[in-house]
PDB file of C-alpha atoms and ligand atoms in Angstrom:
ATOM      1  CA  MET A1004     104.308  94.494 112.977  1.00 80.00           C
ATOM      2  CA  GLU A1005     105.033  95.114 116.464  1.00 88.00           C
ATOM      3  CA  PRO A1006     106.862  98.502 116.948  1.00 93.00           C
ATOM      4  CA  SER A1007     110.610  97.446 118.287  1.00 93.00           C
ATOM      5  CA  TYR A1008     109.733  98.444 121.863  1.00 97.00           C
ATOM      6  CA  LEU A1009     107.858  96.591 123.205  1.00 97.00           C
ATOM      7  CA  LYS A1010     111.114  93.839 122.397  1.00 97.00           C
ATOM      8  CA  LEU A1011     114.111  96.195 124.467  1.00 97.00           C
ATOM      9  CA  TYR A1012     110.947  96.189 127.459  1.00 98.00           C
ATOM     10  CA  ARG A1013     110.809  92.652 127.524  1.00 97.00           C
ATOM     11  CA  SER A1014     114.771  93.112 127.203  1.00 97.00           C
ATOM     12  CA  GLY A1015     114.819  95.218 130.193  1.00 97.00           C
ATOM     13  CA  GLU A1016     117.166  97.247 127.881  1.00 98.00           C
ATOM     14  CA  LEU A1017     114.815  99.688 127.713  1.00 98.00           C
ATOM     15  CA  ASP A1018     115.862 100.611 131.233  1.00 98.00           C
ATOM     16  CA  ARG A1019     119.320 100.970 130.453  1.00 98.00           C
ATOM     17  CA  ARG A1020     118.010 103.174 127.950  1.00 98.00           C
ATOM     18  CA  ILE A1021     116.940 105.330 130.113  1.00 98.00           C
ATOM     19  CA  ASP A1022     118.741 105.621 132.545  1.00 98.00           C
ATOM     20  CA  SER A1023     121.863 106.592 129.773  1.00 98.00           C
ATOM     21  CA  LEU A1024     119.548 109.367 128.243  1.00 98.00           C
ATOM     22  CA  TYR A1025     119.649 110.702 131.840  1.00 98.00           C
ATOM     23  CA  SER A1026     122.732 110.974 132.548  1.00 98.00           C
ATOM     24  CA  ILE A1027     123.789 112.702 130.025  1.00 98.00           C
ATOM     25  CA  LEU A1028     121.425 115.543 131.603  1.00 98.00           C
ATOM     26  CA  GLU A1029     123.771 115.894 134.173  1.00 98.00           C
ATOM     27  CA  SER A1030     126.147 117.777 131.718  1.00 98.00           C
ATOM     28  CA  CYS A1031     123.802 118.517 128.871  1.00 98.00           C
ATOM     29  CA  GLN A1032     125.033 116.878 125.498  1.00 98.00           C
ATOM     30  CA  LEU A1033     121.824 116.019 124.346  1.00 98.00           C
ATOM     31  CA  CYS A1034     122.438 117.883 121.023  1.00 98.00           C
ATOM     32  CA  PRO A1035     124.610 119.639 118.969  1.00 98.00           C
ATOM     33  CA  ARG A1036     124.927 122.748 120.889  1.00 98.00           C
ATOM     34  CA  GLY A1037     126.879 120.731 124.554  1.00 98.00           C
ATOM     35  CA  CYS A1038     125.762 123.425 126.619  1.00 98.00           C
ATOM     36  CA  LYS A1039     127.363 120.927 129.569  1.00 98.00           C
ATOM     37  CA  LYS A1040     124.078 122.230 132.106  1.00 98.00           C
ATOM     38  CA  ASN A1041     122.908 120.081 134.484  1.00 98.00           C
ATOM     39  CA  ARG A1042     120.045 119.698 134.025  1.00 98.00           C
ATOM     40  CA  LEU A1043     118.906 116.919 136.743  1.00 98.00           C
ATOM     41  CA  LYS A1044     119.414 120.420 138.955  1.00 98.00           C
ATOM     42  CA  ASP A1045     117.209 122.487 136.711  1.00 97.00           C
ATOM     43  CA  GLU A1046     120.188 124.391 134.962  1.00 98.00           C
ATOM     44  CA  LYS A1047     119.116 125.878 131.352  1.00 97.00           C
ATOM     45  CA  GLY A1048     120.951 125.605 128.046  1.00 98.00           C
ATOM     46  CA  TYR A1049     119.659 127.030 125.229  1.00 98.00           C
ATOM     47  CA  CYS A1050     116.778 125.145 124.700  1.00 98.00           C
ATOM     48  CA  ARG A1051     115.567 127.014 127.481  1.00 97.00           C
ATOM     49  CA  SER A1052     114.419 123.003 129.476  1.00 98.00           C
ATOM     50  CA  GLY A1053     115.486 121.792 132.920  1.00 97.00           C
ATOM     51  CA  LYS A1054     114.459 118.599 134.627  1.00 97.00           C
ATOM     52  CA  ASP A1055     110.360 118.378 133.454  1.00 96.00           C
ATOM     53  CA  LEU A1056     109.016 117.959 130.362  1.00 98.00           C
ATOM     54  CA  VAL A1057     106.861 120.329 128.992  1.00 98.00           C
ATOM     55  CA  VAL A1058     104.483 120.209 126.679  1.00 98.00           C
ATOM     56  CA  SER A1059     102.333 122.197 124.341  1.00 98.00           C
ATOM     57  CA  ALA A1060      99.932 120.197 122.593  1.00 97.00           C
ATOM     58  CA  ILE A1061      98.402 116.643 122.740  1.00 98.00           C
ATOM     59  CA  HIS A1062      95.866 116.045 119.960  1.00 98.00           C
ATOM     60  CA  PRO A1063      95.300 113.696 116.554  1.00 98.00           C
ATOM     61  CA  HIS A1064      96.727 115.412 113.892  1.00 97.00           C
ATOM     62  CA  PHE A1065      94.961 114.694 109.627  1.00 97.00           C
ATOM     63  CA  GLY A1066      97.829 117.428 108.676  1.00 94.00           C
ATOM     64  CA  GLU A1067     101.230 115.647 109.148  1.00 94.00           C
ATOM     65  CA  GLU A1068     101.743 113.498 106.013  1.00 95.00           C
ATOM     66  CA  LYS A1069      99.512 110.787 104.567  1.00 95.00           C
ATOM     67  CA  PRO A1070     101.211 107.948 105.599  1.00 96.00           C
ATOM     68  CA  LEU A1071     101.303 109.281 109.262  1.00 97.00           C
ATOM     69  CA  VAL A1072      97.760 110.193 109.189  1.00 97.00           C
ATOM     70  CA  GLY A1073      95.632 107.282 108.261  1.00 95.00           C
ATOM     71  CA  ARG A1074      91.693 106.862 108.820  1.00 95.00           C
ATOM     72  CA  GLY A1075      92.802 108.079 112.411  1.00 97.00           C
ATOM     73  CA  GLY A1076      94.985 110.655 112.462  1.00 98.00           C
ATOM     74  CA  SER A1077      98.496 110.870 114.168  1.00 98.00           C
ATOM     75  CA  GLY A1078      98.942 111.357 117.668  1.00 98.00           C
ATOM     76  CA  THR A1079     100.964 114.275 117.890  1.00 98.00           C
ATOM     77  CA  VAL A1080     102.667 115.637 120.779  1.00 98.00           C
ATOM     78  CA  PHE A1081     103.733 119.233 121.118  1.00 98.00           C
ATOM     79  CA  LEU A1082     107.163 119.565 123.102  1.00 98.00           C
ATOM     80  CA  THR A1083     107.505 123.569 124.641  1.00 98.00           C
ATOM     81  CA  ASN A1084     110.971 124.787 123.031  1.00 98.00           C
ATOM     82  CA  CYS A1085     113.732 124.283 120.642  1.00 98.00           C
ATOM     83  CA  ASN A1086     117.483 123.652 119.896  1.00 98.00           C
ATOM     84  CA  LEU A1087     117.049 125.312 116.885  1.00 98.00           C
ATOM     85  CA  GLY A1088     117.244 129.269 116.698  1.00 97.00           C
ATOM     86  CA  CYS A1089     115.148 129.659 113.468  1.00 97.00           C
ATOM     87  CA  ILE A1090     114.155 132.842 113.175  1.00 96.00           C
ATOM     88  CA  TYR A1091     111.624 132.357 110.858  1.00 97.00           C
ATOM     89  CA  CYS A1092     110.340 129.846 113.031  1.00 96.00           C
ATOM     90  CA  GLN A1093     106.560 128.775 111.505  1.00 91.00           C
ATOM     91  CA  ASN A1094     105.564 127.216 115.732  1.00 92.00           C
ATOM     92  CA  TYR A1095     107.514 130.214 117.409  1.00 93.00           C
ATOM     93  CA  GLU A1096     104.807 130.868 120.543  1.00 95.00           C
ATOM     94  CA  ILE A1097     106.042 127.295 121.208  1.00 96.00           C
ATOM     95  CA  SER A1098     109.247 127.192 120.226  1.00 95.00           C
ATOM     96  CA  HIS A1099     110.724 130.190 121.362  1.00 94.00           C
ATOM     97  CA  LEU A1100     107.872 131.384 122.893  1.00 94.00           C
ATOM     98  CA  GLY A1101     108.094 128.679 125.482  1.00 94.00           C
ATOM     99  CA  GLN A1102     103.813 128.204 125.279  1.00 96.00           C
ATOM    100  CA  GLY A1103     103.202 125.149 126.888  1.00 97.00           C
ATOM    101  CA  ARG A1104     102.729 124.018 130.317  1.00 97.00           C
ATOM    102  CA  PRO A1105     104.890 121.146 132.320  1.00 97.00           C
ATOM    103  CA  LEU A1106     103.849 117.273 132.919  1.00 98.00           C
ATOM    104  CA  THR A1107     105.166 114.859 134.336  1.00 98.00           C
ATOM    105  CA  CYS A1108     105.883 111.475 132.227  1.00 98.00           C
ATOM    106  CA  HIS A1109     103.230 109.789 133.828  1.00 98.00           C
ATOM    107  CA  GLU A1110     100.701 112.456 132.872  1.00 98.00           C
ATOM    108  CA  LEU A1111     102.304 112.154 128.998  1.00 98.00           C
ATOM    109  CA  ALA A1112     102.009 108.453 129.137  1.00 98.00           C
ATOM    110  CA  GLN A1113      97.770 108.703 129.845  1.00 98.00           C
ATOM    111  CA  GLY A1114      97.943 111.332 126.714  1.00 98.00           C
ATOM    112  CA  MET A1115      99.731 108.894 124.507  1.00 98.00           C
ATOM    113  CA  LEU A1116      97.307 106.231 125.695  1.00 98.00           C
ATOM    114  CA  TRP A1117      94.107 108.461 124.845  1.00 98.00           C
ATOM    115  CA  LEU A1118      95.610 109.083 121.571  1.00 98.00           C
ATOM    116  CA  GLN A1119      95.997 105.466 120.616  1.00 98.00           C
ATOM    117  CA  ASN A1120      92.754 104.502 122.218  1.00 98.00           C
ATOM    118  CA  ASN A1121      91.517 107.472 119.924  1.00 97.00           C
ATOM    119  CA  GLY A1122      92.585 106.049 116.852  1.00 98.00           C
ATOM    120  CA  CYS A1123      95.431 107.673 116.158  1.00 98.00           C
ATOM    121  CA  HIS A1124      98.420 105.938 114.279  1.00 98.00           C
ATOM    122  CA  ASN A1125     101.249 106.799 116.087  1.00 98.00           C
ATOM    123  CA  ILE A1126     102.692 108.820 119.050  1.00 98.00           C
ATOM    124  CA  ASN A1127     104.245 111.704 117.222  1.00 98.00           C
ATOM    125  CA  PHE A1128     106.568 113.687 119.180  1.00 98.00           C
ATOM    126  CA  VAL A1129     107.515 116.975 117.857  1.00 98.00           C
ATOM    127  CA  THR A1130     110.069 118.455 118.765  1.00 98.00           C
ATOM    128  CA  PRO A1131     111.719 115.891 121.069  1.00 98.00           C
ATOM    129  CA  THR A1132     115.272 116.472 121.273  1.00 98.00           C
ATOM    130  CA  HIS A1133     115.465 118.373 123.865  1.00 98.00           C
ATOM    131  CA  PHE A1134     113.467 115.935 125.920  1.00 98.00           C
ATOM    132  CA  ALA A1135     114.901 112.734 124.629  1.00 98.00           C
ATOM    133  CA  PRO A1136     115.082 111.195 128.272  1.00 98.00           C
ATOM    134  CA  GLN A1137     111.989 112.358 129.925  1.00 98.00           C
ATOM    135  CA  LEU A1138     110.094 110.863 126.190  1.00 98.00           C
ATOM    136  CA  VAL A1139     111.554 107.474 126.785  1.00 98.00           C
ATOM    137  CA  LYS A1140     110.667 107.299 130.345  1.00 98.00           C
ATOM    138  CA  SER A1141     106.800 108.641 129.453  1.00 98.00           C
ATOM    139  CA  ILE A1142     107.624 105.491 126.648  1.00 98.00           C
ATOM    140  CA  LYS A1143     107.655 102.849 129.530  1.00 98.00           C
ATOM    141  CA  VAL A1144     105.237 103.939 131.180  1.00 98.00           C
ATOM    142  CA  ALA A1145     103.006 104.577 128.682  1.00 98.00           C
ATOM    143  CA  ILE A1146     103.436 100.671 127.758  1.00 98.00           C
ATOM    144  CA  ASP A1147     103.224  99.324 131.486  1.00 97.00           C
ATOM    145  CA  LYS A1148      99.777 100.463 130.504  1.00 97.00           C
ATOM    146  CA  GLY A1149      99.113  99.245 127.213  1.00 98.00           C
ATOM    147  CA  LEU A1150     100.868 101.329 124.551  1.00 98.00           C
ATOM    148  CA  ARG A1151     101.555  99.302 120.969  1.00 97.00           C
ATOM    149  CA  VAL A1152     100.967 102.146 118.347  1.00 98.00           C
ATOM    150  CA  PRO A1153     105.019 102.843 116.520  1.00 98.00           C
ATOM    151  CA  ILE A1154     106.420 106.093 118.203  1.00 98.00           C
ATOM    152  CA  VAL A1155     107.467 109.209 115.520  1.00 98.00           C
ATOM    153  CA  TYR A1156     110.877 111.285 115.853  1.00 98.00           C
ATOM    154  CA  ASN A1157     109.598 114.724 114.399  1.00 98.00           C
ATOM    155  CA  CYS A1158     112.752 116.438 115.158  1.00 98.00           C
ATOM    156  CA  GLY A1159     114.081 119.753 113.377  1.00 98.00           C
ATOM    157  CA  GLY A1160     117.727 117.751 112.392  1.00 98.00           C
ATOM    158  CA  TYR A1161     120.167 119.304 114.517  1.00 98.00           C
ATOM    159  CA  GLU A1162     121.158 116.230 116.450  1.00 98.00           C
ATOM    160  CA  ASN A1163     123.914 114.683 118.380  1.00 98.00           C
ATOM    161  CA  VAL A1164     124.507 110.717 116.538  1.00 98.00           C
ATOM    162  CA  ASN A1165     125.082 109.829 120.049  1.00 98.00           C
ATOM    163  CA  THR A1166     121.847 110.567 121.540  1.00 98.00           C
ATOM    164  CA  ILE A1167     120.373 109.018 118.307  1.00 98.00           C
ATOM    165  CA  ARG A1168     122.010 105.875 119.080  1.00 98.00           C
ATOM    166  CA  LEU A1169     120.463 105.495 122.319  1.00 98.00           C
ATOM    167  CA  LEU A1170     116.465 105.652 120.219  1.00 98.00           C
ATOM    168  CA  GLU A1171     117.780 102.229 118.279  1.00 98.00           C
ATOM    169  CA  ASP A1172     114.141 100.148 118.797  1.00 98.00           C
ATOM    170  CA  ILE A1173     112.758 103.146 120.603  1.00 98.00           C
ATOM    171  CA  VAL A1174     111.161 105.132 117.633  1.00 98.00           C
ATOM    172  CA  ASP A1175     109.850 103.127 114.372  1.00 98.00           C
ATOM    173  CA  ILE A1176     109.741 106.587 112.325  1.00 98.00           C
ATOM    174  CA  TYR A1177     112.141 108.747 112.028  1.00 98.00           C
ATOM    175  CA  MET A1178     110.724 112.255 110.758  1.00 98.00           C
ATOM    176  CA  PRO A1179     113.820 114.739 110.423  1.00 98.00           C
ATOM    177  CA  ASP A1180     113.843 117.938 108.754  1.00 98.00           C
ATOM    178  CA  ILE A1181     116.689 118.611 106.708  1.00 98.00           C
ATOM    179  CA  LYS A1182     116.811 122.130 106.545  1.00 98.00           C
ATOM    180  CA  TYR A1183     119.783 123.840 105.125  1.00 98.00           C
ATOM    181  CA  GLY A1184     122.494 122.319 102.608  1.00 97.00           C
ATOM    182  CA  ASP A1185     124.576 125.464 103.918  1.00 91.00           C
ATOM    183  CA  ALA A1186     126.795 126.498 106.859  1.00 96.00           C
ATOM    184  CA  GLY A1187     126.559 129.618 106.753  1.00 97.00           C
ATOM    185  CA  ASN A1188     122.555 131.079 106.217  1.00 97.00           C
ATOM    186  CA  ALA A1189     122.744 127.791 108.960  1.00 98.00           C
ATOM    187  CA  LYS A1190     124.236 130.241 111.524  1.00 98.00           C
ATOM    188  CA  LYS A1191     123.001 133.121 110.176  1.00 98.00           C
ATOM    189  CA  TYR A1192     118.915 132.149 109.915  1.00 98.00           C
ATOM    190  CA  SER A1193     118.873 129.289 112.723  1.00 98.00           C
ATOM    191  CA  HIS A1194     122.820 129.758 115.006  1.00 97.00           C
ATOM    192  CA  ALA A1195     123.752 126.366 114.332  1.00 98.00           C
ATOM    193  CA  PRO A1196     126.596 126.764 111.671  1.00 98.00           C
ATOM    194  CA  ASP A1197     127.299 122.865 112.275  1.00 98.00           C
ATOM    195  CA  TYR A1198     123.487 122.340 111.038  1.00 98.00           C
ATOM    196  CA  PHE A1199     124.487 120.527 108.151  1.00 98.00           C
ATOM    197  CA  ASP A1200     127.271 118.250 109.412  1.00 98.00           C
ATOM    198  CA  ARG A1201     125.141 117.524 112.726  1.00 98.00           C
ATOM    199  CA  CYS A1202     122.411 116.891 110.318  1.00 98.00           C
ATOM    200  CA  THR A1203     123.697 114.120 107.574  1.00 98.00           C
ATOM    201  CA  GLU A1204     125.648 112.302 110.475  1.00 98.00           C
ATOM    202  CA  ALA A1205     122.328 112.055 112.363  1.00 98.00           C
ATOM    203  CA  VAL A1206     120.184 110.956 109.225  1.00 98.00           C
ATOM    204  CA  LYS A1207     122.509 108.271 108.151  1.00 98.00           C
ATOM    205  CA  GLU A1208     122.313 106.669 111.697  1.00 98.00           C
ATOM    206  CA  MET A1209     118.409 106.996 111.533  1.00 98.00           C
ATOM    207  CA  HIS A1210     118.099 105.383 107.764  1.00 98.00           C
ATOM    208  CA  ARG A1211     121.007 102.830 109.335  1.00 98.00           C
ATOM    209  CA  GLN A1212     118.361 101.766 112.183  1.00 98.00           C
ATOM    210  CA  VAL A1213     114.707 101.991 109.932  1.00 98.00           C
ATOM    211  CA  GLY A1214     115.679 101.751 106.663  1.00 98.00           C
ATOM    212  CA  ASN A1215     113.523 102.930 103.313  1.00 98.00           C
ATOM    213  CA  LEU A1216     109.755 103.923 105.042  1.00 97.00           C
ATOM    214  CA  LYS A1217     107.621 101.085 105.143  1.00 97.00           C
ATOM    215  CA  LEU A1218     103.894 100.932 105.006  1.00 96.00           C
ATOM    216  CA  ASP A1219     101.339  97.688 106.481  1.00 96.00           C
ATOM    217  CA  GLY A1220      98.585  97.465 104.201  1.00 95.00           C
ATOM    218  CA  HIS A1221      96.461 100.537 104.569  1.00 95.00           C
ATOM    219  CA  GLY A1222      98.712 102.067 103.915  1.00 96.00           C
ATOM    220  CA  ILE A1223      99.899 103.429 107.167  1.00 97.00           C
ATOM    221  CA  ALA A1224     103.510 103.805 108.440  1.00 97.00           C
ATOM    222  CA  GLN A1225     105.126 101.258 110.240  1.00 97.00           C
ATOM    223  CA  ARG A1226     108.102 101.618 110.099  1.00 97.00           C
ATOM    224  CA  GLY A1227     111.249 103.759 108.819  1.00 98.00           C
ATOM    225  CA  LEU A1228     112.809 106.918 107.335  1.00 98.00           C
ATOM    226  CA  LEU A1229     110.314 109.951 106.103  1.00 98.00           C
ATOM    227  CA  ILE A1230     112.469 113.511 106.055  1.00 98.00           C
ATOM    228  CA  ARG A1231     111.085 116.740 105.431  1.00 97.00           C
ATOM    229  CA  HIS A1232     112.482 119.840 103.414  1.00 98.00           C
ATOM    230  CA  LEU A1233     111.004 123.305 103.420  1.00 97.00           C
ATOM    231  CA  VAL A1234     112.000 125.328 100.379  1.00 97.00           C
ATOM    232  CA  LEU A1235     112.731 128.771 100.977  1.00 97.00           C
ATOM    233  CA  PRO A1236     112.635 131.824  99.033  1.00 98.00           C
ATOM    234  CA  ASN A1237     115.968 133.052  97.632  1.00 98.00           C
ATOM    235  CA  ASP A1238     117.258 129.367  98.429  1.00 97.00           C
ATOM    236  CA  ILE A1239     118.416 129.847 101.253  1.00 98.00           C
ATOM    237  CA  ALA A1240     117.724 126.088 101.726  1.00 98.00           C
ATOM    238  CA  GLY A1241     120.451 125.265  99.967  1.00 98.00           C
ATOM    239  CA  SER A1242     118.130 122.017  97.760  1.00 98.00           C
ATOM    240  CA  ARG A1243     120.339 120.946  95.632  1.00 98.00           C
ATOM    241  CA  GLN A1244     122.420 120.221  98.604  1.00 98.00           C
ATOM    242  CA  VAL A1245     120.154 118.433 101.061  1.00 98.00           C
ATOM    243  CA  LEU A1246     118.397 116.412  98.376  1.00 98.00           C
ATOM    244  CA  LYS A1247     121.887 115.808  96.650  1.00 98.00           C
ATOM    245  CA  PHE A1248     122.822 113.983  99.921  1.00 98.00           C
ATOM    246  CA  ILE A1249     119.625 112.649 100.050  1.00 98.00           C
ATOM    247  CA  ALA A1250     119.742 110.852  96.907  1.00 98.00           C
ATOM    248  CA  THR A1251     123.375 109.309  96.688  1.00 98.00           C
ATOM    249  CA  GLU A1252     124.449 109.503 100.473  1.00 98.00           C
ATOM    250  CA  ILE A1253     120.486 108.055 101.968  1.00 98.00           C
ATOM    251  CA  SER A1254     118.372 106.354  99.077  1.00 98.00           C
ATOM    252  CA  LYS A1255     116.766 107.151  95.656  1.00 97.00           C
ATOM    253  CA  ASP A1256     113.581 105.474  97.155  1.00 97.00           C
ATOM    254  CA  SER A1257     113.540 107.736 100.683  1.00 97.00           C
ATOM    255  CA  TYR A1258     110.272 108.789 101.285  1.00 97.00           C
ATOM    256  CA  LEU A1259     110.811 112.730 101.230  1.00 97.00           C
ATOM    257  CA  ASN A1260     108.749 115.682 101.676  1.00 96.00           C
ATOM    258  CA  ILE A1261     109.815 118.601  99.796  1.00 96.00           C
ATOM    259  CA  MET A1262     107.489 121.207 102.020  1.00 95.00           C
ATOM    260  CA  PHE A1263     106.610 124.965 100.480  1.00 94.00           C
ATOM    261  CA  GLN A1264     104.272 126.369 103.258  1.00 93.00           C
ATOM    262  CA  TYR A1265     106.868 128.226 104.078  1.00 96.00           C
ATOM    263  CA  ARG A1266     105.362 132.159 105.044  1.00 95.00           C
ATOM    264  CA  PRO A1267     107.500 134.869 106.778  1.00 96.00           C
ATOM    265  CA  MET A1268     106.834 134.511 110.671  1.00 95.00           C
ATOM    266  CA  TYR A1269     108.500 135.216 114.094  1.00 95.00           C
ATOM    267  CA  LYS A1270     111.972 137.636 112.859  1.00 95.00           C
ATOM    268  CA  ALA A1271     111.493 136.973 109.148  1.00 96.00           C
ATOM    269  CA  LYS A1272     110.310 140.793 108.237  1.00 94.00           C
ATOM    270  CA  GLU A1273     113.637 142.033 109.790  1.00 96.00           C
ATOM    271  CA  TYR A1274     115.260 139.739 106.751  1.00 97.00           C
ATOM    272  CA  GLU A1275     114.487 140.966 103.369  1.00 97.00           C
ATOM    273  CA  GLU A1276     114.986 138.050 102.008  1.00 97.00           C
ATOM    274  CA  LEU A1277     112.915 136.149 103.881  1.00 97.00           C
ATOM    275  CA  ASN A1278     110.402 138.769 103.811  1.00 97.00           C
ATOM    276  CA  ARG A1279     108.244 136.549 101.317  1.00 97.00           C
ATOM    277  CA  ARG A1280     106.148 132.958 100.491  1.00 97.00           C
ATOM    278  CA  PRO A1281     108.403 131.132  97.919  1.00 96.00           C
ATOM    279  CA  TYR A1282     107.471 131.787  93.861  1.00 96.00           C
ATOM    280  CA  LEU A1283     106.009 128.601  92.536  1.00 94.00           C
ATOM    281  CA  SER A1284     108.844 128.783  89.994  1.00 96.00           C
ATOM    282  CA  GLU A1285     111.302 127.646  92.902  1.00 96.00           C
ATOM    283  CA  CYS A1286     109.217 125.649  94.403  1.00 94.00           C
ATOM    284  CA  ASP A1287     108.579 123.649  91.037  1.00 94.00           C
ATOM    285  CA  LYS A1288     112.588 123.995  90.518  1.00 96.00           C
ATOM    286  CA  ALA A1289     113.133 121.744  94.025  1.00 96.00           C
ATOM    287  CA  ILE A1290     110.756 118.995  92.504  1.00 95.00           C
ATOM    288  CA  ASP A1291     113.155 119.420  89.506  1.00 96.00           C
ATOM    289  CA  ILE A1292     116.133 118.811  91.334  1.00 97.00           C
ATOM    290  CA  ALA A1293     114.814 115.250  93.284  1.00 97.00           C
ATOM    291  CA  LEU A1294     112.885 114.176  90.349  1.00 95.00           C
ATOM    292  CA  GLU A1295     116.363 115.041  88.168  1.00 97.00           C
ATOM    293  CA  LEU A1296     118.878 113.358  90.463  1.00 97.00           C
ATOM    294  CA  GLY A1297     116.027 109.940  90.782  1.00 96.00           C
ATOM    295  CA  LEU A1298     114.385 111.277  94.073  1.00 96.00           C
ATOM    296  CA  HIS A1299     110.852 109.623  93.368  1.00 94.00           C
ATOM    297  CA  CYS A1300     108.725 109.150  97.178  1.00 95.00           C
ATOM    298  CA  GLY A1301     106.214 111.266  98.594  1.00 92.00           C
ATOM    299  CA  PHE A1302     106.087 114.298  96.718  1.00 85.00           C
ATOM    300  CA  ASN A1303     104.572 115.700  93.450  1.00 73.00           C
ATOM    301  CA  ARG A1304     103.571 119.097  92.064  1.00 66.00           C
ATOM    302  CA  GLU A1305      99.918 118.742  92.883  1.00 63.00           C
ATOM    303  CA  TYR A1306     101.129 119.874  96.258  1.00 57.00           C
ATOM    304  CA  LEU A1307     102.347 123.458  94.997  1.00 55.00           C
ATOM    305  CA  LEU A1308      98.328 123.644  93.803  1.00 51.00           C
ATOM    306  CA  ARG A1309      97.732 123.161  97.758  1.00 48.00           C
ATOM    307  CA  ALA A1310     100.458 125.545  98.465  1.00 44.00           C
TER     308      ALA A1310
HETATM  309  S1  SF4 B2174     119.199 119.839 124.548  1.00 83.61           S
HETATM  310 FE1  SF4 B2174     119.093 122.147 125.233  1.00 83.61          FE
HETATM  311  S2  SF4 B2174     120.825 122.219 127.381  1.00 83.61           S
HETATM  312 FE2  SF4 B2174     120.946 119.860 126.285  1.00 83.61          FE
HETATM  313  S3  SF4 B2174     123.192 120.583 124.941  1.00 83.61           S
HETATM  314 FE3  SF4 B2174     120.728 120.800 123.696  1.00 83.61          FE
HETATM  315  S4  SF4 B2174     120.561 123.048 123.955  1.00 83.61           S
HETATM  316 FE4  SF4 B2174     122.265 122.392 125.154  1.00 83.61          FE
END
């Protein structure tokens, strides 16, 4: 299956999308925070990001979901900073402490081609939201030089649906988190009280664009939606509400990774209710709820043994 971005590239639509995305940076509303900073003048909003891309790491990754990893790995590009403020962030050095270095779009394009040439099955942008314009521009430079693997948008789920609309047929695989089913906890632990509303709006749009996850004959993801949900202790993630949304408003056939690897990191030790790993019984309960709701794809109890 040819990645959809090639059609946009040939028609000139990709250039128009790059212009539209860059124009948002003038008064930034790329994400629901709507900081309205002029990032083209290097002003910085909540995500502490200006006009230049900042990248923490580029490498093949073998720990992502099986349909992304295959034999050659997923070609991950870790973007520095984040539009969310999760106090328990598992990657806080990158997301909150700004670990990384500036790259031009041409340098990133070189990195993407290096991943493709080393056998990676896709380019997996991790935490891309606040750099969407620069990433799409880099994709165009990489297409000029031969990029042909699918693009994965591996995001935290706190998205502006208008930005997601501009990514139609550029992104092949959306991989959003759905972190909370509850406004109070989203506010307290990620400083985003409207998280569930914005996230569910965006995930519906993602699903409209790409549908459920489709694999090729070797089990490698080509296009579609892959949802992640991290189980937190004391049901802080509101797993039932999240899973109910997926089953009733997206699809019972959604590919869903229910994740159990939470550990108290960053500032989590200051919150007693977050200062432990989830119990096995809490993980098991999330699986039971998913099965009870008719979800069936992408998770199983064996994961608990590895958690
Ligand atoms: S991407 Fe950054 S600057 Fe733009 S609205 Fe979101 S948090 Fe604010």
